[in-house]
XYZ file of C-alpha atoms in Angstrom:
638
model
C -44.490 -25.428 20.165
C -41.393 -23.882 21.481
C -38.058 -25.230 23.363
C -35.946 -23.030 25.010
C -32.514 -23.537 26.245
C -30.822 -21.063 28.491
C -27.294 -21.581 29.807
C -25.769 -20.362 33.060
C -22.593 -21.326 33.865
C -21.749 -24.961 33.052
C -25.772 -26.072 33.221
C -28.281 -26.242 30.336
C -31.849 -25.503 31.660
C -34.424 -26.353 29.366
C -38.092 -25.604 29.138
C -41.152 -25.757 26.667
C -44.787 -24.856 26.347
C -47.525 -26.082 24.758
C -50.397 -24.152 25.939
C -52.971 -21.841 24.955
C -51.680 -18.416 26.409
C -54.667 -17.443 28.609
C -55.720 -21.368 29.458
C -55.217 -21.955 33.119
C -55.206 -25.699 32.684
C -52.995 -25.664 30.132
C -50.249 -23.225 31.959
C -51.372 -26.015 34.931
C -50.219 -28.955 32.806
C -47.170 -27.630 31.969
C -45.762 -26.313 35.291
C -43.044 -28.705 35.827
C -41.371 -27.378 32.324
C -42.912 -23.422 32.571
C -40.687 -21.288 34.205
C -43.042 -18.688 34.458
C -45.585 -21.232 36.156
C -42.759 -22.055 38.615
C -42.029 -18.337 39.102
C -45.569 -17.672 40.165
C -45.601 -20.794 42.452
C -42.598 -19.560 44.250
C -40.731 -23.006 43.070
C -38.099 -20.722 41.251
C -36.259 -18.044 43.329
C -36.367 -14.612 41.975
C -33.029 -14.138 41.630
C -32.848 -16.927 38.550
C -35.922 -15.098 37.432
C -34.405 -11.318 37.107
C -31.841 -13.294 35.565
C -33.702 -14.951 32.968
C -35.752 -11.547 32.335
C -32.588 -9.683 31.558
C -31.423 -12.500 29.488
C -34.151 -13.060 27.280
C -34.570 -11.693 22.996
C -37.165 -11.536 21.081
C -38.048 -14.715 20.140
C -38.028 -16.310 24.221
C -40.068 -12.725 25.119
C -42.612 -13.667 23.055
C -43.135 -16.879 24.175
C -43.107 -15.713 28.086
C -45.831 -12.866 26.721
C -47.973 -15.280 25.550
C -47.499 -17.088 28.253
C -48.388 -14.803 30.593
C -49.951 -11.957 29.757
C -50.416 -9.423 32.999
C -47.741 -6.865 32.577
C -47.756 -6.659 36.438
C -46.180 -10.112 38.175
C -45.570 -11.388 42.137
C -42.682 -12.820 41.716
C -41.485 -15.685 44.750
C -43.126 -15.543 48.057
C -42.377 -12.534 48.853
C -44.814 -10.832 46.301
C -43.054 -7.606 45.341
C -44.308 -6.282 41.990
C -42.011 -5.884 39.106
C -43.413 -4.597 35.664
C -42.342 -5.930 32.931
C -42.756 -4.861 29.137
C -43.316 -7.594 26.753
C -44.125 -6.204 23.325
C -46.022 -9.269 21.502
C -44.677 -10.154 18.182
C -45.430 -12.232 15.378
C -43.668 -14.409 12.313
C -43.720 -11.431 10.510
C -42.670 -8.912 12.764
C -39.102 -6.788 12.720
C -39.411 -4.764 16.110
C -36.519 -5.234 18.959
C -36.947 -5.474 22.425
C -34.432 -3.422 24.887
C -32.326 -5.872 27.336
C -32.371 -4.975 31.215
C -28.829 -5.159 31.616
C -25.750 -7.368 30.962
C -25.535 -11.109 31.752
C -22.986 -14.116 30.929
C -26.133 -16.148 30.892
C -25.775 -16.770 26.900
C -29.418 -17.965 25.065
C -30.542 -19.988 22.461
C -33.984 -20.176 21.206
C -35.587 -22.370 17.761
C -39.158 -21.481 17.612
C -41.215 -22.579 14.741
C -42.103 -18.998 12.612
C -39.670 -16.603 14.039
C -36.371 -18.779 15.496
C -34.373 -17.182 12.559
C -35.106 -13.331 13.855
C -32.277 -11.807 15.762
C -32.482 -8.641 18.015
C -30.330 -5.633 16.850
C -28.297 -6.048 20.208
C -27.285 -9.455 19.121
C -26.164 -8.838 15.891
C -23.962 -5.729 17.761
C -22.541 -8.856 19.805
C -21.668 -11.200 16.971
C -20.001 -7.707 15.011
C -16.778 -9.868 14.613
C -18.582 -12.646 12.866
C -20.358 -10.188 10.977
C -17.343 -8.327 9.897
C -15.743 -11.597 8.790
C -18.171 -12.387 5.626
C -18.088 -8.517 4.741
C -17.392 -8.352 1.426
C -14.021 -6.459 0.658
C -13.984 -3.047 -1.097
C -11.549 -0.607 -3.107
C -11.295 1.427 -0.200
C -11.017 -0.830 3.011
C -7.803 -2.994 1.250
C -6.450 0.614 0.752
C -7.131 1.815 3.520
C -5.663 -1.277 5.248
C -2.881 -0.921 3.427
C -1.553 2.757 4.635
C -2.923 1.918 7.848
C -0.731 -1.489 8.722
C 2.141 0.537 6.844
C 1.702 3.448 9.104
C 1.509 0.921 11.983
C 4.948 -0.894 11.060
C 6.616 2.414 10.393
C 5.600 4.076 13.949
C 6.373 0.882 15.909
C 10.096 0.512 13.876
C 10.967 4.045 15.767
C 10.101 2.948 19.108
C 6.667 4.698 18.926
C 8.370 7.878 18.375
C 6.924 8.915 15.336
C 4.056 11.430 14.936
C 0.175 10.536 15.033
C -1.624 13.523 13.648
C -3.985 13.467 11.545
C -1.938 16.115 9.423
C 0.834 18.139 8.804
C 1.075 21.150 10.745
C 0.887 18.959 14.266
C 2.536 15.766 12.578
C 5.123 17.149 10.046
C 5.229 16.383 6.367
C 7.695 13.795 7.130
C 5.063 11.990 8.851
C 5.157 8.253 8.423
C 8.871 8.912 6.622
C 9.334 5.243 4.977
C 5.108 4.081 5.384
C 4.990 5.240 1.078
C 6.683 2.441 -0.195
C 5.521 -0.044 2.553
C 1.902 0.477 1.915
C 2.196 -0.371 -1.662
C 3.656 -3.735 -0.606
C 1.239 -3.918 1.688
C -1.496 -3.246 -0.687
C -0.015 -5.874 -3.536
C 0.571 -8.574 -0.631
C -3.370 -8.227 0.593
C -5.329 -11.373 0.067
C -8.706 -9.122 -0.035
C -6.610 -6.945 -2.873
C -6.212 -10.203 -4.494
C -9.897 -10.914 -4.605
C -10.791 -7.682 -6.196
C -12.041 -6.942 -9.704
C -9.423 -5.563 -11.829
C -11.527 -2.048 -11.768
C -12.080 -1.861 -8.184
C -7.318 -2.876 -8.130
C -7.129 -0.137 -9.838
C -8.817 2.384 -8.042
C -7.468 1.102 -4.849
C -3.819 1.996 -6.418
C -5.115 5.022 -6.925
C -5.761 5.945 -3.575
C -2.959 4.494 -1.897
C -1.115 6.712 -4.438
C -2.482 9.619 -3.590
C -2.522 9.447 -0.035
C 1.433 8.520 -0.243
C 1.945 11.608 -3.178
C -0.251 14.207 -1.678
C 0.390 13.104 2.077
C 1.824 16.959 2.977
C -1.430 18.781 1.454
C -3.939 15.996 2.876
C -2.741 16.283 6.350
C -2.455 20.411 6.448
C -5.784 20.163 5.034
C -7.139 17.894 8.070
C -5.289 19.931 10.855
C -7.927 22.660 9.991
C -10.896 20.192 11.143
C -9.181 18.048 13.790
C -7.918 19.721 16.824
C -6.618 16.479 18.640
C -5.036 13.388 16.925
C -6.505 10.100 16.382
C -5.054 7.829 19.975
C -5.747 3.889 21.178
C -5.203 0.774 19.387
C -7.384 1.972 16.804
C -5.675 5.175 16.068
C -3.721 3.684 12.708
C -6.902 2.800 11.083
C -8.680 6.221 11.795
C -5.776 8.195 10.585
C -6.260 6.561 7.350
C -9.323 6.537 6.786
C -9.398 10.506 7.277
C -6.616 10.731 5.010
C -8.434 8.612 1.884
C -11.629 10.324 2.585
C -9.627 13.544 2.278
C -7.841 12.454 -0.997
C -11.004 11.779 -2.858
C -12.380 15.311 -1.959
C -9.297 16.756 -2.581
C -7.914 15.434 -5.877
C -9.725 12.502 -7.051
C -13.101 14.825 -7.846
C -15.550 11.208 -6.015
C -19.144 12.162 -5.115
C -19.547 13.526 -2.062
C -22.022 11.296 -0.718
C -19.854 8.308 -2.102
C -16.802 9.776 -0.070
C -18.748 9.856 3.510
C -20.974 6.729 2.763
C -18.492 4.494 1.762
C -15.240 5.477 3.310
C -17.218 5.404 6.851
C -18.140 2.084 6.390
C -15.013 0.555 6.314
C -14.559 0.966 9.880
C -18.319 -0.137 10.698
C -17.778 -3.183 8.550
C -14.571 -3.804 10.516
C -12.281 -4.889 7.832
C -9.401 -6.906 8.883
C -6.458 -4.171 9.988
C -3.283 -6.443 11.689
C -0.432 -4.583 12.475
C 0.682 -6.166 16.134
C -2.073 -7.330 17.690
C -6.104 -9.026 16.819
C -7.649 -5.554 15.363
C -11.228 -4.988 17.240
C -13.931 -3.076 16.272
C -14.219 0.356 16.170
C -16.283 2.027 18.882
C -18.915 3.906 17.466
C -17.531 7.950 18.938
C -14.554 7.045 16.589
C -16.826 6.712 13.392
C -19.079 9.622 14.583
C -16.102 11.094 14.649
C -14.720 10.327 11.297
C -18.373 11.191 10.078
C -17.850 14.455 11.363
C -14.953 15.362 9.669
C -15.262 14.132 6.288
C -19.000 15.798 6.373
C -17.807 18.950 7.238
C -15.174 18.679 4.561
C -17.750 17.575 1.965
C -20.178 20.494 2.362
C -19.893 23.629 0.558
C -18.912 26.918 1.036
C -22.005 29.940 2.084
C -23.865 29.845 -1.230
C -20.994 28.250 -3.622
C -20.759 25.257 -5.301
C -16.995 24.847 -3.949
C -16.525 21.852 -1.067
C -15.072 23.529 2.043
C -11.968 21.136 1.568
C -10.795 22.424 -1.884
C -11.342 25.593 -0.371
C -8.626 24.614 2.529
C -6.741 23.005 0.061
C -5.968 26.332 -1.893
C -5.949 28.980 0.899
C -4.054 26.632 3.071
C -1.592 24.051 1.252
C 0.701 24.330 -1.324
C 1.939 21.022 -4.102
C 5.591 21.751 -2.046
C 3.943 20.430 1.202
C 4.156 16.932 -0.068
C 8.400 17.505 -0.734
C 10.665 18.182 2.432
C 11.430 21.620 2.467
C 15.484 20.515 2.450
C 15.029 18.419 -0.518
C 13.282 21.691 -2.409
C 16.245 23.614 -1.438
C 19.228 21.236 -2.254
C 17.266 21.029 -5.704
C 16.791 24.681 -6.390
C 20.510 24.831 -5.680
C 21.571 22.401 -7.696
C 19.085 22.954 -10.420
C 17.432 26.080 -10.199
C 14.155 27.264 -9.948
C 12.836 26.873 -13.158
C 14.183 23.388 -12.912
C 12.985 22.338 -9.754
C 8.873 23.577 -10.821
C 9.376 21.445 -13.351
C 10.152 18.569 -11.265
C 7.664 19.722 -8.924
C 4.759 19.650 -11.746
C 5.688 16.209 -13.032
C 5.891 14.400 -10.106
C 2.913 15.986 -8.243
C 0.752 17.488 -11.163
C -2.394 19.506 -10.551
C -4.936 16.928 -11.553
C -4.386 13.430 -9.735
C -6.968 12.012 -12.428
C -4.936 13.767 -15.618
C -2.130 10.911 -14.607
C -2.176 7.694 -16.644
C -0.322 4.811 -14.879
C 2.027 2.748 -16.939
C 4.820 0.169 -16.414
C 8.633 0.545 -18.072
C 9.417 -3.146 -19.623
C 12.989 -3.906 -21.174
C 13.083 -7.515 -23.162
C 15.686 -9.533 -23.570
C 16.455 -7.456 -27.509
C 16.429 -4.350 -25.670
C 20.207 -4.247 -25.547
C 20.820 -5.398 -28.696
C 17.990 -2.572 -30.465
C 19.808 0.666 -28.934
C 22.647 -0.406 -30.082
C 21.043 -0.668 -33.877
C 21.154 -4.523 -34.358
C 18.089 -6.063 -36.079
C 18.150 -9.372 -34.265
C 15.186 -9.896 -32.487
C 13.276 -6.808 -33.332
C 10.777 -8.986 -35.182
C 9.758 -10.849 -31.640
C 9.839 -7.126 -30.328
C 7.189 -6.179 -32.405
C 5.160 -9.074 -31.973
C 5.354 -8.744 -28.328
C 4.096 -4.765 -28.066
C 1.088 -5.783 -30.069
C 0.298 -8.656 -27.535
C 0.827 -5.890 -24.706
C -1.867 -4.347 -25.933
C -3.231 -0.891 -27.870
C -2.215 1.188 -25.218
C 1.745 -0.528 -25.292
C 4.373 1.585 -27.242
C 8.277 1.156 -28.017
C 10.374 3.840 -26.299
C 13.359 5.468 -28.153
C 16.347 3.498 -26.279
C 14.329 -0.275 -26.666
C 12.052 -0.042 -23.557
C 8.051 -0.948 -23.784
C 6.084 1.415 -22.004
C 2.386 -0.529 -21.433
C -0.357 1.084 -19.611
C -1.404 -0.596 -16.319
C -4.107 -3.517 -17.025
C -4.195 -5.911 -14.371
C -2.163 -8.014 -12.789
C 1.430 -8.110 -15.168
C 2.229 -11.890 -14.191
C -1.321 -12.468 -17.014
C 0.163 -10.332 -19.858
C 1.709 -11.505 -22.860
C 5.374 -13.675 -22.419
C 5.642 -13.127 -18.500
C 5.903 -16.941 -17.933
C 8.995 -16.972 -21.444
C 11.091 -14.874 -19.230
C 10.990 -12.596 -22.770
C 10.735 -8.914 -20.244
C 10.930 -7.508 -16.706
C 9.928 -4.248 -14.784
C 12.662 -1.846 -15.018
C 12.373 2.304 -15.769
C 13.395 3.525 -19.046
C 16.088 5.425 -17.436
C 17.066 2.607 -15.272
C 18.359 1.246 -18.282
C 20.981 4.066 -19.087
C 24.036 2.690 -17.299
C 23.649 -1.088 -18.655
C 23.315 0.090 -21.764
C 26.208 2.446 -21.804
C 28.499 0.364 -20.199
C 27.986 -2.103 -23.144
C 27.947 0.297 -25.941
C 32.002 0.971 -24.796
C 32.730 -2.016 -24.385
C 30.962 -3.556 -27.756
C 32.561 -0.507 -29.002
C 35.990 -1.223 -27.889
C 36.181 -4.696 -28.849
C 34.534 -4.479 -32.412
C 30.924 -5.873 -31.122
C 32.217 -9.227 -29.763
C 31.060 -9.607 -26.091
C 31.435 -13.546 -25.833
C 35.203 -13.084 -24.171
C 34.109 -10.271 -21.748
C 33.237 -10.471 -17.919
C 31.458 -8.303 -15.933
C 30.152 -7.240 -12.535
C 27.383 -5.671 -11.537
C 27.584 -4.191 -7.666
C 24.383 -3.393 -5.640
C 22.752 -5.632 -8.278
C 18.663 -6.104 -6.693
C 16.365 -6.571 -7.747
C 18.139 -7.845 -11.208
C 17.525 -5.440 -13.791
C 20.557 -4.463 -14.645
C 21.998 -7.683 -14.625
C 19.752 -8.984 -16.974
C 20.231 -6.459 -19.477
C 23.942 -7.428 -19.235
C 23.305 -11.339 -19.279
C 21.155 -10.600 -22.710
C 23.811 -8.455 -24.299
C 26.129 -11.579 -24.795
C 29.017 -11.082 -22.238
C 30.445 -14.347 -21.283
C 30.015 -14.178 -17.689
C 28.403 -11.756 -15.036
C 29.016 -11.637 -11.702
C 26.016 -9.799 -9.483
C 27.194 -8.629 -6.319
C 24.626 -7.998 -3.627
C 25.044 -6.898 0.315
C 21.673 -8.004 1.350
C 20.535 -11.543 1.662
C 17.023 -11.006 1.435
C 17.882 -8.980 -1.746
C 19.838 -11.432 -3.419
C 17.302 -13.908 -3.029
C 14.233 -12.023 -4.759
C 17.611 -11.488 -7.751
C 17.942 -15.122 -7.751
C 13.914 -16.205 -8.442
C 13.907 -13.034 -10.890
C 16.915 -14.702 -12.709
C 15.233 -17.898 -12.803
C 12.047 -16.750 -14.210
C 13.729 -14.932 -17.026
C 15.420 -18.113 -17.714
C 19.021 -17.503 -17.526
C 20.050 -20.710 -16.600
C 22.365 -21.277 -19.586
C 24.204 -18.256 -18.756
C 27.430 -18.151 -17.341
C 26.389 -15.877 -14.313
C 27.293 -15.700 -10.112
C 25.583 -14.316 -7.524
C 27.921 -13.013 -4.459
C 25.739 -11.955 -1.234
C 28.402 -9.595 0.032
C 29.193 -6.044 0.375
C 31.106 -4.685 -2.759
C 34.019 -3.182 -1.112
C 34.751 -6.193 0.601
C 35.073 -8.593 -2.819
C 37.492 -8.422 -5.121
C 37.825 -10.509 -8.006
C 39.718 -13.686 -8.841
C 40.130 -12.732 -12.539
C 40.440 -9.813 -14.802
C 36.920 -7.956 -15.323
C 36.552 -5.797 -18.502
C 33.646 -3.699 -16.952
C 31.649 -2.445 -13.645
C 28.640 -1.227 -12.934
C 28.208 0.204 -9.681
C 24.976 1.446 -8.864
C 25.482 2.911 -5.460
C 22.841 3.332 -2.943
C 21.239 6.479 -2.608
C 18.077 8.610 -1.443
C 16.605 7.183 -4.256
C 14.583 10.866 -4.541
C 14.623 10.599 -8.596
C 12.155 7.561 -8.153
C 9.795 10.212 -6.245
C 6.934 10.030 -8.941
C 6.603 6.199 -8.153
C 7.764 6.390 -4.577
C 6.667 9.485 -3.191
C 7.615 8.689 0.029
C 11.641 9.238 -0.623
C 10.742 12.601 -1.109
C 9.629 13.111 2.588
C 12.849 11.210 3.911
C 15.028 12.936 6.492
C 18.005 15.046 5.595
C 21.045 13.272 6.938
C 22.256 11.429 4.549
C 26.041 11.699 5.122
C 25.678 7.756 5.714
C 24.580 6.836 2.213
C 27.673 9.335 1.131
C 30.350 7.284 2.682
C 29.192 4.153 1.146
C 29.144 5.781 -1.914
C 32.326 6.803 -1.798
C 33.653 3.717 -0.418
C 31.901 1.757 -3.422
C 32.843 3.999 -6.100
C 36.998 3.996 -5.230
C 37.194 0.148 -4.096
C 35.177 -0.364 -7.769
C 38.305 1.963 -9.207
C 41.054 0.043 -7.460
C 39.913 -3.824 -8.287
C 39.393 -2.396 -12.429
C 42.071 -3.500 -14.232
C 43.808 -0.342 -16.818
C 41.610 0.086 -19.842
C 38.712 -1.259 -17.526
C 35.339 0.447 -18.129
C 33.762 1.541 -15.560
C 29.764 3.353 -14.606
C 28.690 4.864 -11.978
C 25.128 5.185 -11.142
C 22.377 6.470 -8.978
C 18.741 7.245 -9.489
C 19.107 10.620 -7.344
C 18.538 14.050 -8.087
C 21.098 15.426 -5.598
C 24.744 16.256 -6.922
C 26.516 15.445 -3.843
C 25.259 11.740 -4.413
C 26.146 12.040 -7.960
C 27.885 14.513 -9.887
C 30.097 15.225 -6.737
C 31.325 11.675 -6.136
C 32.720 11.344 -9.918
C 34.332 14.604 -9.763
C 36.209 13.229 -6.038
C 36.651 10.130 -7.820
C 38.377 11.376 -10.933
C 40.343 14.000 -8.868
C 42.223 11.123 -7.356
C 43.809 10.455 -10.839
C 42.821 6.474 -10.780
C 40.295 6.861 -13.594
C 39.366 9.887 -16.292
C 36.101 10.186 -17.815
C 34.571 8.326 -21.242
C 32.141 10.601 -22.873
C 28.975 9.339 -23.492
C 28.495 10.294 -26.979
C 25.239 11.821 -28.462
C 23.322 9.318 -29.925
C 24.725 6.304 -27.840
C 21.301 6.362 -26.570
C 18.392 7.364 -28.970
C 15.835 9.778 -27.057
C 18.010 11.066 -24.715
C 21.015 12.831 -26.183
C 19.502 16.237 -24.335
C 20.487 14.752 -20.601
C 23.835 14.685 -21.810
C 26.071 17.336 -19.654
C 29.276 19.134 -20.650
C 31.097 16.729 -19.294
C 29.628 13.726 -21.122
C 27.825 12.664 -18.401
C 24.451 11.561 -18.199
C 21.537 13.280 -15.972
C 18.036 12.669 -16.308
C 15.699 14.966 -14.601
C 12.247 14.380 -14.572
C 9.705 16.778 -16.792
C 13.100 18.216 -18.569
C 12.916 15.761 -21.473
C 9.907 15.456 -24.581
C 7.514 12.985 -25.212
C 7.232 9.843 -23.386
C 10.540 10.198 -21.794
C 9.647 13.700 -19.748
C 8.393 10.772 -16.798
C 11.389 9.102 -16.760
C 13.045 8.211 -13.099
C 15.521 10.897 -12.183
C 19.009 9.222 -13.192
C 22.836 9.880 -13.249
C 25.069 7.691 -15.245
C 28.923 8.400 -15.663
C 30.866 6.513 -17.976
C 34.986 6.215 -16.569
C 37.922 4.374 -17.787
C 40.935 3.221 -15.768
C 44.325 4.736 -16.597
């Protein structure tokens, strides 16, 4: 027995049979209820019946076959003949039926053996609901990621910015400030969240190379895509060419891994938001994605080598991914000897050879470079908790390989530690070595100020070196808030501490400070290795000078004489850096205070002639050659 209910418009027409399919008496019994029966009598126009006929899926078409089994039927009174192909079915059976045409008749059939079969077609019209329960993967969260990135970052610039696929048409600046945004992105992902630690990781991974090799992954597509990616859908597309590409290019992944699963992440639909409900992707768009990664994934005439890695050498060079006026204001400042070596370290040959790790400084950091004992036992203690790969760094930093998810490792919830680059220490700890210096190692009578303070780093080093109060200046609200819950998480409540949202050179202090530490913003290029995207920003930056400039002599005039003073940037350009001090000291207000070798164990060799401090990434040994570009310059008021 079988019920059938078929809606059009507001109404609910129902029907059943119970007969034997070739018994006249029993198709007689049931007329009243047998559409088919009332077709044939002429009591149904035909109309309702082309309607129903187009309507219909498997499970209803099997019933009407069995119903009625001539494939030739008079419809109404007016007996024209329409033929119409049922294909019988059974319980068991998997084939589809073709619909007529479209309808907003919707159906719903529960039939006893086969009500739980649905019709290819219908599971194409419920793709949304489909795409829903799909499970997430390493590559659709990271490809969400740079997509909704990309998204924000083109719509921020009025819809300005380019939409290649690569970087001949698009630029190697494409999607300038999308680097740094897509990792957020990627951390702030619910479906990230779900992931197994593994499957994090390698998602990391690919947003990482996407964002560091973004310059040789595009010029590589531009050979295989003649038009860029348009529509609504155009975001998503561009990124999934551009991890597809990175795991040919770099990341050595199968081939038939690459195409397999990388496609599917637009056939399972993922969730991609960036403005508006996402929708599926039509199916030319995938072909079309198919297409390319395919033809990059298949080898050259007789050779083992993918057609992509041969693009990648003939066509691309590592400098792609840099903006070709950062390379020069670096080979002038530096050299070029220099500048390949901050080429190799921050965009080395092998994507796979790089081992990701996290820079921790703990609340004895301070305290251990400048050779007291206190603590060091809980130091200790706490790198073996971090784990086998975890490893002191010369100047009191903990360098721990990346294992999951840092809020589960060892003392996070203590406050003991927090993320912070072993060369982002340099200026904290310099500042206090002069002034623990200066007043024979007692700190408890000193106050500070830390300008441009976010995310809180620096200010915690100086809160755990003892000074008696700390003020952390910081322009941004926003900023200052995320400094505020990182405070209170590294429980500093019983320090004597302030935080001031305004900018630094409009506050000025209502008593004597022994010390600054400005940190000026900058391009921020010496962070490239973690954020490549900095290195891809645009050349003006005569903004960020001014405020520089502006911070640095306001800082100069509010320091009292004898007043220590460091300034600081984590740039590799000398106007930002080296040039500033020397304008600075020039205007006779303050005179440099040598940083001495030794002040800071491990890296005595970024020490200048002028006692100055410049970190340069790939320059120093061991651990510390991936150290952050950094500039630190120690001054004391006249």
């Amino acid at each position: 027995a079988t019920t059938h209910h078929i809606r059009v418009g507001k109404k609910l027409l129902t029907f059943s049979h119970q007969w034997s399919p070739h018994t006249p008496s029993a198709e007689s019994n049931s007329l009243s209820r047998n559409p088919l029966a009332m077709i044939r009598q002429g009591s149904m126009p035909a109309f309702i019946a082309l309607l129903l006929v187009a309507s219909l899926d498997w499970p209803v078409a099997t019933a009407f076959n069995n119903a009625y089994t001539p494939s030739r039927t008079h419809i109404g009174s007016s007996h024209r003949r329409f033929t119409t192909k049922l294909h019988s079915t059974t319980a068991d059976s998997t084939k589809n039926t073709r619909r007529s045409g479209k309808s907003t008749t919707s159906l719903r059939s529960t039939s006893a053996g086969d009500g739980k079969k649905t019709s290819k077609h219908a599971k194409s019209n419920n793709y949304k609901s489909t795409a829903k329960k799909a499970k997430p993967t390493s590559r659709s969260v990271a490809i969400a990621a740079l997509a909704n990135a990309a998204a924000a970052t083109y719509q921020s610039s009025g819809g300005g910015g380019a939409q290649a696929g690569g970087g001949a048409q698009a630029g190697a600046g494409t999607q300038v400030n999308a680097g740094s945004f897509a990792t957020r992105q990627l951390e702030q992902d619910n479906y990230y969240k779900l992931l197994e630690p593994r499957d994090k990781a390698f998602a990391r991974l690919l947003v990482a190379t996407v964002q560091r090799r973004l310059g040789q992954i595009d010029g590589v597509l531009d050979c295989c895509v003649n038009k860029a990616p348009s529509g609504k859908n155009k975001h998503l597309v561009q990124a999934t060419l551009r991890v597809g590409a990175a795991q040919l290019l770099f990341l050595k992944t199968p081939t038939f891994a690459v195409v397999k699963e990388t496609v599917e992440v637009l056939r399972i639909h993922h969730k991609v938001t960036y403005s508006v409900k996402s929708t599926h992707v039509p199916e030319p768009m995938i072909k079309f994605v198919n297409g390319v990664l395919r033809k990059l994934s298949r080898t050259v005439d007789d050779t083992d080598e993918l057609y992509a890695l041969k693009l990648l050498g003939e066509k691309t060079s590592p400098r792609d991914n840099i903006a070709p006026w950062l390379l020069e204001s670096w080979e002038r400042d530096w050299g070029i000897e220099t500048t390949n070596l901050i080429c190799d370290e921050i965009m080395p040959r092998d994507e796979r050879s790089i081992t990701p790790h996290i820079d921790l400084t703990t609340k004895y950091s301070v305290g251990i470079s400048l050779g007291l004992d206190e603590g060091m036992d809980k130091f200790n203690r706490l790198v073996e908790q971090l784990g086998d790969d975890s490893m002191m760094l010369p100047q009191g930093s903990i360098r721990v390989g990346v294992n999951g998810d840092v809020r589960s490792w060892a003392d996070f919830d203590e406050g003991t530690w927090w993320v912070q680059d072993c060369a982002a220490t340099l200026p904290g700890i310099v500042l206090t070595r002069a002034l623990h210096d200066k007043h024979s190692g007692d700190l408890s009578n000193l106050r500070v100020v830390d300008m441009c303070a976010a995310p809180g780093g620096k200010t915690s080093q100086l809160l755990s070196a003892g000074f008696e109060h700390v003020t952390a200046i910081e322009a941004n609200s926003r900023r200052c808030h995320r400094l505020k819950k990182n405070l209170d998480r590294l429980r500093f409540d019983k320090y004597k501490y302030d935080v001031v949202v305004k900018e630094g050179q409009k506050w000025s202090p209502t008593t004597t400070v022994d010390g600054i530490l400005v940190d000026v913003p900058c391009s921020a290029t010496g962070t490239g290795s973690r954020r490549p995207d900095v290195l891809r920003r645009e050349s003006d930056i005569s903004e960020l000078l001014d405020i520089q400039e502006l911070l640095a002599n306001h800082c100069a005039e509010i320091l009292p004489a004898g007043g220590i003073m460091v300034y600081a940037t984590c740039s590799l350009l000398k106007e930002e850096s080296e040039d500033q001090v020397k304008k600075l000291v020039e205007k006779g207000l303050v005179e440099t205070l040598p940083i001495q070798p030794g002040e800071v164990p491990g890296f005595q060799d970024a020490i200048d002639e002028n006692g100055w401090m410049r970190v340069i990434p790939g320059v120093l040994d061991g651990n510390l050659r991936s150290a952050d570009g950094f500039f630190a310059a120690r001054l004391i008021k006249k």
